[in-house]
mmCIF file of C-alpha atoms in Angstrom:
data_model
loop_
_atom_site.group_PDB
_atom_site.id
_atom_site.type_symbol
_atom_site.label_atom_id
_atom_site.label_comp_id
_atom_site.label_asym_id
_atom_site.label_seq_id
_atom_site.Cartn_x
_atom_site.Cartn_y
_atom_site.Cartn_z
ATOM 1 C CA MET A 1 -4.849 1.792 -11.770
ATOM 2 C CA LEU A 2 -6.735 2.498 -8.577
ATOM 3 C CA ILE A 3 -5.915 1.157 -5.145
ATOM 4 C CA THR A 4 -8.706 0.115 -2.844
ATOM 5 C CA ASP A 5 -8.628 0.164 0.916
ATOM 6 C CA ALA A 6 -8.512 -3.639 0.834
ATOM 7 C CA ALA A 7 -5.433 -3.628 -1.416
ATOM 8 C CA VAL A 8 -3.453 -1.281 0.820
ATOM 9 C CA ARG A 9 -2.184 -4.046 3.099
ATOM 10 C CA GLU A 10 -1.252 -6.258 0.136
ATOM 11 C CA THR A 11 0.639 -3.355 -1.455
ATOM 12 C CA ALA A 12 2.379 -2.631 1.864
ATOM 13 C CA THR A 13 3.521 -6.245 2.127
ATOM 14 C CA ALA A 14 4.960 -6.065 -1.404
ATOM 15 C CA LEU A 15 6.724 -2.792 -0.521
ATOM 16 C CA ALA A 16 8.224 -4.231 2.664
ATOM 17 C CA HIS A 17 9.592 -7.108 0.623
ATOM 18 C CA SER A 18 10.959 -4.751 -2.062
ATOM 19 C CA LEU A 19 12.578 -2.430 0.475
ATOM 20 C CA GLY A 20 14.425 -5.375 1.969
ATOM 21 C CA GLU A 21 16.632 -4.665 4.964
ATOM 22 C CA ASP A 22 14.498 -4.942 8.055
ATOM 23 C CA TRP A 23 11.273 -3.369 6.808
ATOM 24 C CA THR A 24 8.029 -4.866 8.147
ATOM 25 C CA LEU A 25 4.420 -3.873 8.623
ATOM 26 C CA ASP A 26 4.144 -1.945 11.881
ATOM 27 C CA PRO A 27 2.131 -4.179 14.227
ATOM 28 C CA GLN A 28 1.373 -1.254 16.556
ATOM 29 C CA ALA A 29 0.129 1.119 13.866
ATOM 30 C CA PRO A 30 -3.397 2.487 14.177
ATOM 31 C CA ALA A 31 -6.142 1.005 12.012
ATOM 32 C CA ASP A 32 -6.645 4.257 10.122
ATOM 33 C CA GLY A 33 -6.821 2.993 6.536
ATOM 34 C CA ALA A 34 -3.139 3.672 5.957
ATOM 35 C CA ALA A 35 -0.292 1.214 5.630
ATOM 36 C CA HIS A 36 2.559 1.745 8.063
ATOM 37 C CA LEU A 37 5.964 0.170 7.534
ATOM 38 C CA ILE A 38 8.806 0.373 10.009
ATOM 39 C CA CYS A 39 12.489 -0.452 9.787
ATOM 40 C CA SER A 40 14.518 -1.884 12.648
ATOM 41 C CA ASP A 41 16.502 1.389 12.870
ATOM 42 C CA GLY A 42 13.318 3.391 13.545
ATOM 43 C CA ARG A 43 12.635 4.852 10.109
ATOM 44 C CA ALA A 44 8.967 4.709 9.099
ATOM 45 C CA VAL A 45 7.097 4.849 5.797
ATOM 46 C CA SER A 46 3.334 5.203 5.523
ATOM 47 C CA PHE A 47 0.826 5.645 2.734
ATOM 48 C CA ARG A 48 -2.919 5.791 2.206
ATOM 49 C CA PRO A 49 -5.203 6.017 -0.805
ATOM 50 C CA ILE A 50 -7.015 9.314 -1.293
ATOM 51 C CA PHE A 51 -9.458 10.645 -3.877
ATOM 52 C CA GLY A 52 -11.160 7.282 -4.303
ATOM 53 C CA GLY A 53 -7.902 5.413 -4.728
ATOM 54 C CA ALA A 54 -6.685 7.425 -7.726
ATOM 55 C CA THR A 55 -3.938 9.035 -5.661
ATOM 56 C CA VAL A 56 -1.796 7.861 -2.805
ATOM 57 C CA GLN A 57 -0.481 10.057 -0.005
ATOM 58 C CA LEU A 58 2.958 8.952 1.210
ATOM 59 C CA TRP A 59 5.006 10.137 4.149
ATOM 60 C CA ILE A 60 8.144 9.187 5.987
ATOM 61 C CA SER A 61 8.941 9.791 9.639
ATOM 62 C CA GLY A 62 12.467 10.498 10.802
ATOM 63 C CA CYS A 63 14.243 8.534 13.482
ATOM 64 C CA ALA A 64 16.960 9.216 16.012
ATOM 65 C CA ALA A 65 20.448 9.406 14.577
ATOM 66 C CA PRO A 66 22.747 6.557 15.574
ATOM 67 C CA GLN A 67 25.035 7.416 18.457
ATOM 68 C CA PRO A 68 28.699 8.193 17.707
ATOM 69 C CA PRO A 69 31.161 5.527 18.789
ATOM 70 C CA ASP A 70 32.390 5.711 22.372
ATOM 71 C CA GLY A 71 35.675 7.535 22.586
ATOM 72 C CA ALA A 72 35.178 9.295 19.253
ATOM 73 C CA THR A 73 37.894 11.730 18.266
ATOM 74 C CA LEU A 74 37.058 15.383 17.666
ATOM 75 C CA ALA A 75 37.099 14.779 13.907
ATOM 76 C CA GLU A 76 34.757 11.798 14.235
ATOM 77 C CA GLN A 77 32.446 13.800 16.496
ATOM 78 C CA ALA A 78 32.440 16.701 14.021
ATOM 79 C CA ALA A 79 31.606 14.332 11.162
ATOM 80 C CA TYR A 80 28.798 12.802 13.245
ATOM 81 C CA ASP A 81 27.404 16.252 14.098
ATOM 82 C CA ALA A 82 27.505 17.308 10.428
ATOM 83 C CA GLU A 83 25.709 14.134 9.358
ATOM 84 C CA ALA A 84 23.095 14.487 12.104
ATOM 85 C CA ALA A 85 22.434 18.100 11.042
ATOM 86 C CA VAL A 86 21.298 17.094 7.549
ATOM 87 C CA ARG A 87 19.209 14.053 8.576
ATOM 88 C CA LEU A 88 15.439 14.136 8.892
ATOM 89 C CA PRO A 89 15.043 14.579 12.668
ATOM 90 C CA GLU A 90 13.206 12.133 14.862
ATOM 91 C CA GLY A 91 9.458 12.686 14.773
ATOM 92 C CA ARG A 92 9.567 14.935 11.693
ATOM 93 C CA ARG A 93 7.635 13.939 8.594
ATOM 94 C CA TYR A 94 8.154 14.494 4.915
ATOM 95 C CA ASN A 95 5.113 14.069 2.648
ATOM 96 C CA MET A 96 4.377 13.511 -0.994
ATOM 97 C CA ALA A 97 1.425 12.497 -3.146
ATOM 98 C CA ALA A 98 1.418 10.455 -6.337
ATOM 99 C CA THR A 99 -1.238 9.677 -8.884
ATOM 100 C CA LEU A 100 -1.888 6.018 -9.579
ATOM 101 C CA VAL A 101 -3.595 6.715 -12.895
ATOM 102 C CA THR A 102 -0.956 6.131 -15.560
ATOM 103 C CA GLU A 103 -0.975 5.407 -19.279
ATOM 104 C CA ASN A 104 0.704 2.032 -18.712
ATOM 105 C CA ASP A 105 -1.741 0.959 -15.971
ATOM 106 C CA GLU A 106 1.157 0.155 -13.618
ATOM 107 C CA GLU A 107 0.678 -1.686 -10.366
ATOM 108 C CA PRO A 108 0.304 0.655 -7.361
ATOM 109 C CA ALA A 109 3.237 -1.035 -5.582
ATOM 110 C CA LEU A 110 5.572 -0.126 -8.478
ATOM 111 C CA ILE A 111 4.477 3.514 -8.494
ATOM 112 C CA VAL A 112 4.763 3.814 -4.716
ATOM 113 C CA MET A 113 8.192 2.131 -4.733
ATOM 114 C CA ARG A 114 9.460 4.505 -7.436
ATOM 115 C CA ILE A 115 8.290 7.539 -5.417
ATOM 116 C CA LEU A 116 9.907 6.127 -2.280
ATOM 117 C CA GLU A 117 13.231 5.452 -4.004
ATOM 118 C CA ASP A 118 13.394 8.733 -5.931
ATOM 119 C CA ASP A 119 11.871 11.229 -3.530
ATOM 120 C CA LEU A 120 11.278 9.980 -0.002
ATOM 121 C CA LEU A 121 13.932 7.504 1.139
ATOM 122 C CA PRO A 122 16.809 9.904 0.338
ATOM 123 C CA ALA A 123 15.101 12.494 2.578
ATOM 124 C CA PHE A 124 15.999 10.390 5.625
ATOM 125 C CA GLU A 125 19.671 11.268 5.086
ATOM 126 C CA TYR A 126 19.307 14.700 3.429
ATOM 127 C CA LYS A 127 16.280 16.528 4.808
ATOM 128 C CA PRO A 128 14.611 18.919 2.389
ATOM 129 C CA ARG A 129 14.412 22.555 3.484
ATOM 130 C CA TYR A 130 11.175 23.395 1.672
ATOM 131 C CA VAL A 131 8.508 21.833 -0.529
ATOM 132 C CA GLY A 132 10.085 20.642 -3.744
ATOM 133 C CA HIS A 133 13.657 20.795 -2.422
ATOM 134 C CA ARG A 134 15.602 17.644 -3.343
ATOM 135 C CA PRO A 135 19.151 18.038 -1.940
ATOM 136 C CA TRP A 136 20.108 14.493 -2.998
ATOM 137 C CA ARG A 137 19.568 15.477 -6.634
ATOM 138 C CA ASP A 138 21.970 18.399 -6.210
ATOM 139 C CA LEU A 139 24.544 15.987 -4.750
ATOM 140 C CA PHE A 140 24.121 13.641 -7.710
ATOM 141 C CA ASP A 141 24.373 16.481 -10.225
ATOM 142 C CA ASN A 142 27.560 17.791 -8.558
ATOM 143 C CA VAL A 143 29.193 14.348 -8.535
ATOM 144 C CA LEU A 144 28.178 13.737 -12.148
ATOM 145 C CA ALA A 145 29.629 17.115 -13.188
ATOM 146 C CA ALA A 146 32.894 16.347 -11.347
ATOM 147 C CA VAL A 147 33.210 12.920 -13.008
ATOM 148 C CA THR A 148 32.430 14.382 -16.435
ATOM 149 C CA ALA A 149 35.014 17.125 -15.944
ATOM 150 C CA GLU A 150 37.583 14.563 -14.831
ATOM 151 C CA GLU A 151 36.908 12.409 -17.899
ATOM 152 C CA ASP A 152 37.167 15.441 -20.185
ATOM 153 C CA ALA A 153 40.515 16.374 -18.625
ATOM 154 C CA THR A 154 42.053 12.993 -19.454
#
């Protein structure tokens, strides 16, 4: 299915609803043909149709890491620093493209949401080091292997 420029805002509204939390359309975003969503914590998701609406370009923009609690112990500060080191830094973007032409003729909002959930939203917490790098998949595979090994041992 193709997405037209007119359907971008409608799709963005559906995505904001699906993402839940505090996601809304960014009222201060430029009128550049793209949809811009923003979360109350500063994370941002944007997308625009390209190639006549057959493909959608998606990108996320990192936000500032939350501040550590006042009076944090050295261990808490070290944990905060380690977490901040793997986050997508403020102002940095991570991009991806997805085709909207599928055999099942899926709605664009479903395709975009799947790409966000599988490939872009995890990049806020585990920034990729290079194109195609998906560190959250490695984490999942390692946890799955550990659980499988634990089950086999019992």
